[in-house]
Amino acid sequence: MAERILVVEDESKIARFLELELRHEGYEVEIAYDGRTGLEMAQKNDVDLIILDLMLPLMSGIEVCRRVRKFSNVPIIMLTAKDDISDKVTGLDSGADDYVTKPFAIEELLARIRVSLKRKAGSERDSADDRITAGKLVLHKMQHKVTYDGEEINLSKKEYDLLLYLMENKGIVLDREKLIENVWGYDFIGDTNVTDVYIRYLRSKIDQRFGVNYIKTIRGVGYIFESQE
Ligand code: CA
């Protein structure tokens, strides 16, 4: 499927030129001629990349960029009219991924578009593998971070390891021996009741704190982690 690019540019000659060139490259193109319309189109339409002029009527490119960043990580390439360092810095600070100075060579812009789209595809793949989700509970493996409805939960290393194992085995009954083997390791010497203690910690930090019931006890057997949808 063709990737969709939103061009926000008030100079109709440049907008038209970009539209033709991008279509020729096989992209779908949408055009907005002022900042406010650009922002609305970015909100409503599922675009893969935004080319955003800096100087725009109704809302500046910087402001559009800041607002888009509140709801989307879509790649944004900023067009800066002046060869002014401060414009570039402000553009990147506001969340743009890249910038091209006007007048630009179309080949350079096309190359930057390809790079940004490739980077986006890569990061979407990574983030899908990186996360385990159960309702509002999200475990981010790369960052060793757990959140509930966006709020971070502080877990010790063992609590994290235990939760990871439980979430990876969602819906499966796990007995204490299995938890010990997989979370504490085969060489663990000690009471298997340690699992009960850590389950209690997790329940107080997640289930009790947020009024949910992820971790259920299966009497005489062990535990099961169940998604709360
Ligand atoms: Ca302009």
PDB file of C-alpha atoms and ligand atoms in Angstrom:
ATOM      1  CA  MET A   1       0.000   0.000   0.000  1.00  0.00           C
ATOM      2  CA  ALA A   2       1.240   3.458  -0.868  1.00  0.00           C
ATOM      3  CA  GLU A   3       2.586   5.511   1.997  1.00  0.00           C
ATOM      4  CA  ARG A   4       0.706   8.681   2.668  1.00  0.00           C
ATOM      5  CA  ILE A   5       2.478  12.017   2.964  1.00  0.00           C
ATOM      6  CA  LEU A   6       0.916  15.209   4.241  1.00  0.00           C
ATOM      7  CA  VAL A   7       2.473  18.381   2.843  1.00  0.00           C
ATOM      8  CA  VAL A   8       1.791  21.556   4.803  1.00  0.00           C
ATOM      9  CA  GLU A   9       2.985  24.444   2.664  1.00  0.00           C
ATOM     10  CA  ASP A  10       1.354  27.781   1.920  1.00  0.00           C
ATOM     11  CA  GLU A  11       3.292  28.574  -1.245  1.00  0.00           C
ATOM     12  CA  SER A  12       1.095  26.934  -3.843  1.00  0.00           C
ATOM     13  CA  LYS A  13       3.886  26.614  -6.397  1.00  0.00           C
ATOM     14  CA  ILE A  14       6.049  24.621  -3.998  1.00  0.00           C
ATOM     15  CA  ALA A  15       3.057  22.609  -2.777  1.00  0.00           C
ATOM     16  CA  ARG A  16       2.122  21.706  -6.344  1.00  0.00           C
ATOM     17  CA  PHE A  17       5.709  20.807  -7.201  1.00  0.00           C
ATOM     18  CA  LEU A  18       5.966  18.531  -4.150  1.00  0.00           C
ATOM     19  CA  GLU A  19       2.644  16.931  -4.929  1.00  0.00           C
ATOM     20  CA  LEU A  20       3.736  16.020  -8.464  1.00  0.00           C
ATOM     21  CA  GLU A  21       7.161  14.777  -7.436  1.00  0.00           C
ATOM     22  CA  LEU A  22       5.853  12.688  -4.541  1.00  0.00           C
ATOM     23  CA  ARG A  23       3.037  11.169  -6.611  1.00  0.00           C
ATOM     24  CA  HIS A  24       5.604  10.326  -9.248  1.00  0.00           C
ATOM     25  CA  GLU A  25       7.549   8.431  -6.564  1.00  0.00           C
ATOM     26  CA  GLY A  26       4.422   6.448  -5.739  1.00  0.00           C
ATOM     27  CA  TYR A  27       3.319   8.207  -2.558  1.00  0.00           C
ATOM     28  CA  GLU A  28      -0.204   9.318  -1.787  1.00  0.00           C
ATOM     29  CA  VAL A  29      -0.200  13.063  -1.165  1.00  0.00           C
ATOM     30  CA  GLU A  30      -2.422  15.418   0.779  1.00  0.00           C
ATOM     31  CA  ILE A  31      -1.908  19.147   0.897  1.00  0.00           C
ATOM     32  CA  ALA A  32      -2.755  21.734   3.522  1.00  0.00           C
ATOM     33  CA  TYR A  33      -2.094  25.412   2.835  1.00  0.00           C
ATOM     34  CA  ASP A  34      -2.063  26.678   6.400  1.00  0.00           C
ATOM     35  CA  GLY A  35      -0.942  25.429   9.795  1.00  0.00           C
ATOM     36  CA  ARG A  36      -4.321  24.925  11.372  1.00  0.00           C
ATOM     37  CA  THR A  37      -5.667  22.860   8.488  1.00  0.00           C
ATOM     38  CA  GLY A  38      -2.425  20.881   8.492  1.00  0.00           C
ATOM     39  CA  LEU A  39      -2.869  20.017  12.149  1.00  0.00           C
ATOM     40  CA  GLU A  40      -6.490  18.984  11.584  1.00  0.00           C
ATOM     41  CA  MET A  41      -5.513  16.750   8.685  1.00  0.00           C
ATOM     42  CA  ALA A  42      -2.726  15.169  10.733  1.00  0.00           C
ATOM     43  CA  GLN A  43      -5.278  14.407  13.458  1.00  0.00           C
ATOM     44  CA  LYS A  44      -7.981  13.022  11.211  1.00  0.00           C
ATOM     45  CA  ASN A  45      -6.008  11.181   8.594  1.00  0.00           C
ATOM     46  CA  ASP A  46      -3.611   8.377   9.172  1.00  0.00           C
ATOM     47  CA  VAL A  47      -0.500   9.804   7.507  1.00  0.00           C
ATOM     48  CA  ASP A  48       2.926   8.168   7.394  1.00  0.00           C
ATOM     49  CA  LEU A  49       5.014  11.314   7.158  1.00  0.00           C
ATOM     50  CA  ILE A  50       4.559  15.090   7.291  1.00  0.00           C
ATOM     51  CA  ILE A  51       6.502  17.670   5.313  1.00  0.00           C
ATOM     52  CA  LEU A  52       5.999  20.853   7.245  1.00  0.00           C
ATOM     53  CA  ASP A  53       6.906  24.369   6.210  1.00  0.00           C
ATOM     54  CA  LEU A  54       8.122  26.564   9.048  1.00  0.00           C
ATOM     55  CA  MET A  55       6.465  29.853   8.077  1.00  0.00           C
ATOM     56  CA  LEU A  56       2.749  29.244   7.690  1.00  0.00           C
ATOM     57  CA  PRO A  57      -0.419  31.295   8.050  1.00  0.00           C
ATOM     58  CA  LEU A  58      -2.789  30.716  11.008  1.00  0.00           C
ATOM     59  CA  MET A  59      -0.360  28.494  12.900  1.00  0.00           C
ATOM     60  CA  SER A  60       3.422  28.270  12.574  1.00  0.00           C
ATOM     61  CA  GLY A  61       5.160  25.064  11.601  1.00  0.00           C
ATOM     62  CA  ILE A  62       6.787  24.940  15.041  1.00  0.00           C
ATOM     63  CA  GLU A  63       3.399  25.072  16.752  1.00  0.00           C
ATOM     64  CA  VAL A  64       1.923  22.445  14.408  1.00  0.00           C
ATOM     65  CA  CYS A  65       4.889  20.219  15.161  1.00  0.00           C
ATOM     66  CA  ARG A  66       4.508  20.590  18.943  1.00  0.00           C
ATOM     67  CA  ARG A  67       0.821  19.779  18.783  1.00  0.00           C
ATOM     68  CA  VAL A  68       1.248  16.799  16.479  1.00  0.00           C
ATOM     69  CA  ARG A  69       3.824  15.387  18.906  1.00  0.00           C
ATOM     70  CA  LYS A  70       1.164  15.268  21.632  1.00  0.00           C
ATOM     71  CA  PHE A  71      -0.666  12.490  19.817  1.00  0.00           C
ATOM     72  CA  SER A  72       1.708  11.029  17.236  1.00  0.00           C
ATOM     73  CA  ASN A  73       5.280   9.967  16.514  1.00  0.00           C
ATOM     74  CA  VAL A  74       4.811  10.328  12.767  1.00  0.00           C
ATOM     75  CA  PRO A  75       8.075  11.441  11.092  1.00  0.00           C
ATOM     76  CA  ILE A  76       8.134  15.183  10.439  1.00  0.00           C
ATOM     77  CA  ILE A  77      10.509  16.856   7.998  1.00  0.00           C
ATOM     78  CA  MET A  78      10.603  20.605   8.434  1.00  0.00           C
ATOM     79  CA  LEU A  79      11.140  22.991   5.545  1.00  0.00           C
ATOM     80  CA  THR A  80      13.048  26.040   6.702  1.00  0.00           C
ATOM     81  CA  ALA A  81      13.122  29.037   4.402  1.00  0.00           C
ATOM     82  CA  LYS A  82      16.152  30.663   5.926  1.00  0.00           C
ATOM     83  CA  ASP A  83      19.494  29.048   6.297  1.00  0.00           C
ATOM     84  CA  ASP A  84      19.281  29.971   9.919  1.00  0.00           C
ATOM     85  CA  ILE A  85      20.668  27.691  12.616  1.00  0.00           C
ATOM     86  CA  SER A  86      18.207  28.913  15.239  1.00  0.00           C
ATOM     87  CA  ASP A  87      15.262  27.887  13.039  1.00  0.00           C
ATOM     88  CA  LYS A  88      16.677  24.402  12.686  1.00  0.00           C
ATOM     89  CA  VAL A  89      17.322  24.069  16.392  1.00  0.00           C
ATOM     90  CA  THR A  90      13.814  25.281  17.256  1.00  0.00           C
ATOM     91  CA  GLY A  91      12.386  22.885  14.669  1.00  0.00           C
ATOM     92  CA  LEU A  92      14.204  19.892  16.080  1.00  0.00           C
ATOM     93  CA  ASP A  93      13.389  20.961  19.655  1.00  0.00           C
ATOM     94  CA  SER A  94       9.710  21.057  18.826  1.00  0.00           C
ATOM     95  CA  GLY A  95       9.885  17.415  17.731  1.00  0.00           C
ATOM     96  CA  ALA A  96      10.765  17.437  14.034  1.00  0.00           C
ATOM     97  CA  ASP A  97      12.901  14.503  12.909  1.00  0.00           C
ATOM     98  CA  ASP A  98      14.746  16.303  10.169  1.00  0.00           C
ATOM     99  CA  TYR A  99      14.817  19.541   8.216  1.00  0.00           C
ATOM    100  CA  VAL A 100      15.578  20.659   4.687  1.00  0.00           C
ATOM    101  CA  THR A 101      16.524  24.205   3.817  1.00  0.00           C
ATOM    102  CA  LYS A 102      14.737  25.996   1.004  1.00  0.00           C
ATOM    103  CA  PRO A 103      15.497  26.113  -1.844  1.00  0.00           C
ATOM    104  CA  PHE A 104      16.014  22.378  -1.737  1.00  0.00           C
ATOM    105  CA  ALA A 105      16.997  19.784  -4.299  1.00  0.00           C
ATOM    106  CA  ILE A 106      14.118  17.356  -4.670  1.00  0.00           C
ATOM    107  CA  GLU A 107      16.488  14.384  -4.645  1.00  0.00           C
ATOM    108  CA  GLU A 108      17.737  15.361  -1.218  1.00  0.00           C
ATOM    109  CA  LEU A 109      14.220  15.685   0.139  1.00  0.00           C
ATOM    110  CA  LEU A 110      13.223  12.327  -1.376  1.00  0.00           C
ATOM    111  CA  ALA A 111      16.258  10.676   0.197  1.00  0.00           C
ATOM    112  CA  ARG A 112      15.364  12.091   3.608  1.00  0.00           C
ATOM    113  CA  ILE A 113      11.781  10.918   3.209  1.00  0.00           C
ATOM    114  CA  ARG A 114      12.977   7.384   2.472  1.00  0.00           C
ATOM    115  CA  VAL A 115      15.247   7.404   5.520  1.00  0.00           C
ATOM    116  CA  SER A 116      12.487   8.682   7.823  1.00  0.00           C
ATOM    117  CA  LEU A 117       9.941   6.161   6.573  1.00  0.00           C
ATOM    118  CA  LYS A 118      12.415   3.319   6.970  1.00  0.00           C
ATOM    119  CA  ARG A 119      13.268   4.430  10.489  1.00  0.00           C
ATOM    120  CA  LYS A 120       9.569   4.607  11.328  1.00  0.00           C
ATOM    121  CA  ALA A 121       8.940   1.071  10.037  1.00  0.00           C
ATOM    122  CA  GLY A 122      11.905  -0.194  12.064  1.00  0.00           C
ATOM    123  CA  SER A 123      10.833   1.431  15.291  1.00  0.00           C
ATOM    124  CA  GLU A 124       7.266   0.148  14.917  1.00  0.00           C
ATOM    125  CA  ARG A 125       8.589  -3.398  14.582  1.00  0.00           C
ATOM    126  CA  ASP A 126      10.840  -2.986  17.609  1.00  0.00           C
ATOM    127  CA  SER A 127       8.161  -1.506  19.773  1.00  0.00           C
ATOM    128  CA  ALA A 128       5.751  -4.329  18.938  1.00  0.00           C
ATOM    129  CA  ASP A 129       8.276  -6.955  20.078  1.00  0.00           C
ATOM    130  CA  ASP A 130       9.297  -4.880  23.017  1.00  0.00           C
ATOM    131  CA  ARG A 131       5.945  -4.700  24.733  1.00  0.00           C
ATOM    132  CA  ILE A 132       3.697  -7.112  26.537  1.00  0.00           C
ATOM    133  CA  THR A 133       0.251  -5.723  27.134  1.00  0.00           C
ATOM    134  CA  ALA A 134      -2.590  -6.885  29.340  1.00  0.00           C
ATOM    135  CA  GLY A 135      -5.397  -4.342  29.366  1.00  0.00           C
ATOM    136  CA  LYS A 136      -3.912  -1.142  30.755  1.00  0.00           C
ATOM    137  CA  LEU A 137      -0.857  -2.905  32.099  1.00  0.00           C
ATOM    138  CA  VAL A 138       2.173  -2.621  29.797  1.00  0.00           C
ATOM    139  CA  LEU A 139       5.598  -4.132  30.302  1.00  0.00           C
ATOM    140  CA  HIS A 140       8.361  -2.517  28.218  1.00  0.00           C
ATOM    141  CA  LYS A 141      11.167  -5.052  27.965  1.00  0.00           C
ATOM    142  CA  MET A 142      13.866  -2.783  26.545  1.00  0.00           C
ATOM    143  CA  GLN A 143      13.401  -0.180  29.219  1.00  0.00           C
ATOM    144  CA  HIS A 144      12.639  -2.623  32.055  1.00  0.00           C
ATOM    145  CA  LYS A 145       9.625  -0.504  32.757  1.00  0.00           C
ATOM    146  CA  VAL A 146       6.070  -1.315  33.756  1.00  0.00           C
ATOM    147  CA  THR A 147       3.147   1.073  33.466  1.00  0.00           C
ATOM    148  CA  TYR A 148      -0.537   0.955  34.293  1.00  0.00           C
ATOM    149  CA  ASP A 149      -2.636   3.386  32.256  1.00  0.00           C
ATOM    150  CA  GLY A 150       0.575   5.304  31.564  1.00  0.00           C
ATOM    151  CA  GLU A 151       1.574   5.531  35.228  1.00  0.00           C
ATOM    152  CA  GLU A 152       4.922   3.976  36.061  1.00  0.00           C
ATOM    153  CA  ILE A 153       5.091   1.192  38.647  1.00  0.00           C
ATOM    154  CA  ASN A 154       8.323   0.829  40.564  1.00  0.00           C
ATOM    155  CA  LEU A 155       9.344  -2.810  40.793  1.00  0.00           C
ATOM    156  CA  SER A 156      12.439  -4.482  42.202  1.00  0.00           C
ATOM    157  CA  LYS A 157      14.463  -6.688  39.853  1.00  0.00           C
ATOM    158  CA  LYS A 158      12.817  -9.896  41.104  1.00  0.00           C
ATOM    159  CA  GLU A 159       9.332  -8.439  41.025  1.00  0.00           C
ATOM    160  CA  TYR A 160       9.950  -7.388  37.441  1.00  0.00           C
ATOM    161  CA  ASP A 161      11.308 -10.817  36.467  1.00  0.00           C
ATOM    162  CA  LEU A 162       8.335 -12.526  38.057  1.00  0.00           C
ATOM    163  CA  LEU A 163       5.827 -10.231  36.372  1.00  0.00           C
ATOM    164  CA  LEU A 164       7.565 -10.728  33.013  1.00  0.00           C
ATOM    165  CA  TYR A 165       7.313 -14.507  33.378  1.00  0.00           C
ATOM    166  CA  LEU A 166       3.664 -14.305  34.440  1.00  0.00           C
ATOM    167  CA  MET A 167       2.782 -12.029  31.523  1.00  0.00           C
ATOM    168  CA  GLU A 168       4.657 -14.164  29.009  1.00  0.00           C
ATOM    169  CA  ASN A 169       2.584 -17.099  30.207  1.00  0.00           C
ATOM    170  CA  LYS A 170      -0.723 -15.295  30.341  1.00  0.00           C
ATOM    171  CA  GLY A 171      -3.653 -17.639  30.929  1.00  0.00           C
ATOM    172  CA  ILE A 172      -1.495 -20.604  31.984  1.00  0.00           C
ATOM    173  CA  VAL A 173      -1.561 -21.991  35.513  1.00  0.00           C
ATOM    174  CA  LEU A 174       1.942 -21.851  36.970  1.00  0.00           C
ATOM    175  CA  ASP A 175       2.925 -23.845  40.032  1.00  0.00           C
ATOM    176  CA  ARG A 176       5.482 -22.649  42.539  1.00  0.00           C
ATOM    177  CA  GLU A 177       8.231 -24.973  41.257  1.00  0.00           C
ATOM    178  CA  LYS A 178       7.836 -23.627  37.759  1.00  0.00           C
ATOM    179  CA  LEU A 179       8.042 -20.043  39.003  1.00  0.00           C
ATOM    180  CA  ILE A 180      11.142 -20.841  41.058  1.00  0.00           C
ATOM    181  CA  GLU A 181      12.860 -22.550  38.131  1.00  0.00           C
ATOM    182  CA  ASN A 182      12.150 -19.799  35.657  1.00  0.00           C
ATOM    183  CA  VAL A 183      12.438 -16.696  37.784  1.00  0.00           C
ATOM    184  CA  TRP A 184      14.861 -17.621  40.557  1.00  0.00           C
ATOM    185  CA  GLY A 185      16.780 -20.285  38.630  1.00  0.00           C
ATOM    186  CA  TYR A 186      17.427 -24.001  39.024  1.00  0.00           C
ATOM    187  CA  ASP A 187      20.102 -23.389  41.604  1.00  0.00           C
ATOM    188  CA  PHE A 188      17.790 -21.548  43.962  1.00  0.00           C
ATOM    189  CA  ILE A 189      18.085 -22.932  47.457  1.00  0.00           C
ATOM    190  CA  GLY A 190      15.354 -21.971  49.804  1.00  0.00           C
ATOM    191  CA  ASP A 191      11.692 -22.118  50.458  1.00  0.00           C
ATOM    192  CA  THR A 192       9.301 -22.132  47.480  1.00  0.00           C
ATOM    193  CA  ASN A 193       7.136 -19.887  49.639  1.00  0.00           C
ATOM    194  CA  VAL A 194       9.321 -17.079  48.378  1.00  0.00           C
ATOM    195  CA  THR A 195       7.011 -17.050  45.318  1.00  0.00           C
ATOM    196  CA  ASP A 196       4.034 -16.310  47.582  1.00  0.00           C
ATOM    197  CA  VAL A 197       5.894 -13.409  49.111  1.00  0.00           C
ATOM    198  CA  TYR A 198       6.718 -11.891  45.729  1.00  0.00           C
ATOM    199  CA  ILE A 199       3.221 -12.476  44.389  1.00  0.00           C
ATOM    200  CA  ARG A 200       2.014 -10.518  47.406  1.00  0.00           C
ATOM    201  CA  TYR A 201       4.385  -7.652  46.550  1.00  0.00           C
ATOM    202  CA  LEU A 202       3.137  -7.581  42.957  1.00  0.00           C
ATOM    203  CA  ARG A 203      -0.472  -7.651  44.038  1.00  0.00           C
ATOM    204  CA  SER A 204      -0.006  -4.733  46.366  1.00  0.00           C
ATOM    205  CA  LYS A 205       1.813  -2.722  43.677  1.00  0.00           C
ATOM    206  CA  ILE A 206      -0.584  -3.554  40.842  1.00  0.00           C
ATOM    207  CA  ASP A 207      -3.846  -5.310  41.741  1.00  0.00           C
ATOM    208  CA  GLN A 208      -4.570  -3.519  45.000  1.00  0.00           C
ATOM    209  CA  ARG A 209      -3.203  -0.178  43.916  1.00  0.00           C
ATOM    210  CA  PHE A 210      -5.288  -0.020  40.742  1.00  0.00           C
ATOM    211  CA  GLY A 211      -8.281  -2.078  41.861  1.00  0.00           C
ATOM    212  CA  VAL A 212      -7.734  -4.859  39.343  1.00  0.00           C
ATOM    213  CA  ASN A 213      -7.279  -8.612  39.533  1.00  0.00           C
ATOM    214  CA  TYR A 214      -4.516  -9.804  37.233  1.00  0.00           C
ATOM    215  CA  ILE A 215      -2.945 -12.409  39.468  1.00  0.00           C
ATOM    216  CA  LYS A 216      -5.266 -15.147  40.625  1.00  0.00           C
ATOM    217  CA  THR A 217      -4.534 -17.932  43.064  1.00  0.00           C
ATOM    218  CA  ILE A 218      -5.333 -21.460  42.020  1.00  0.00           C
ATOM    219  CA  ARG A 219      -5.704 -23.160  45.368  1.00  0.00           C
ATOM    220  CA  GLY A 220      -3.231 -25.924  46.011  1.00  0.00           C
ATOM    221  CA  VAL A 221      -1.552 -25.410  42.631  1.00  0.00           C
ATOM    222  CA  GLY A 222      -0.150 -21.958  42.084  1.00  0.00           C
ATOM    223  CA  TYR A 223      -1.004 -18.825  40.164  1.00  0.00           C
ATOM    224  CA  ILE A 224      -2.428 -17.643  36.884  1.00  0.00           C
ATOM    225  CA  PHE A 225      -2.049 -14.264  35.232  1.00  0.00           C
ATOM    226  CA  GLU A 226      -5.178 -13.143  33.448  1.00  0.00           C
ATOM    227  CA  SER A 227      -5.580 -10.168  31.172  1.00  0.00           C
ATOM    228  CA  GLN A 228      -8.080  -7.523  32.251  1.00  0.00           C
ATOM    229  CA  GLU A 229      -9.742  -6.205  29.118  1.00  0.00           C
TER     230      GLU A 229
HETATM  231 CA    CA B   1       5.780  29.451   3.981  1.00  0.00          CA
END
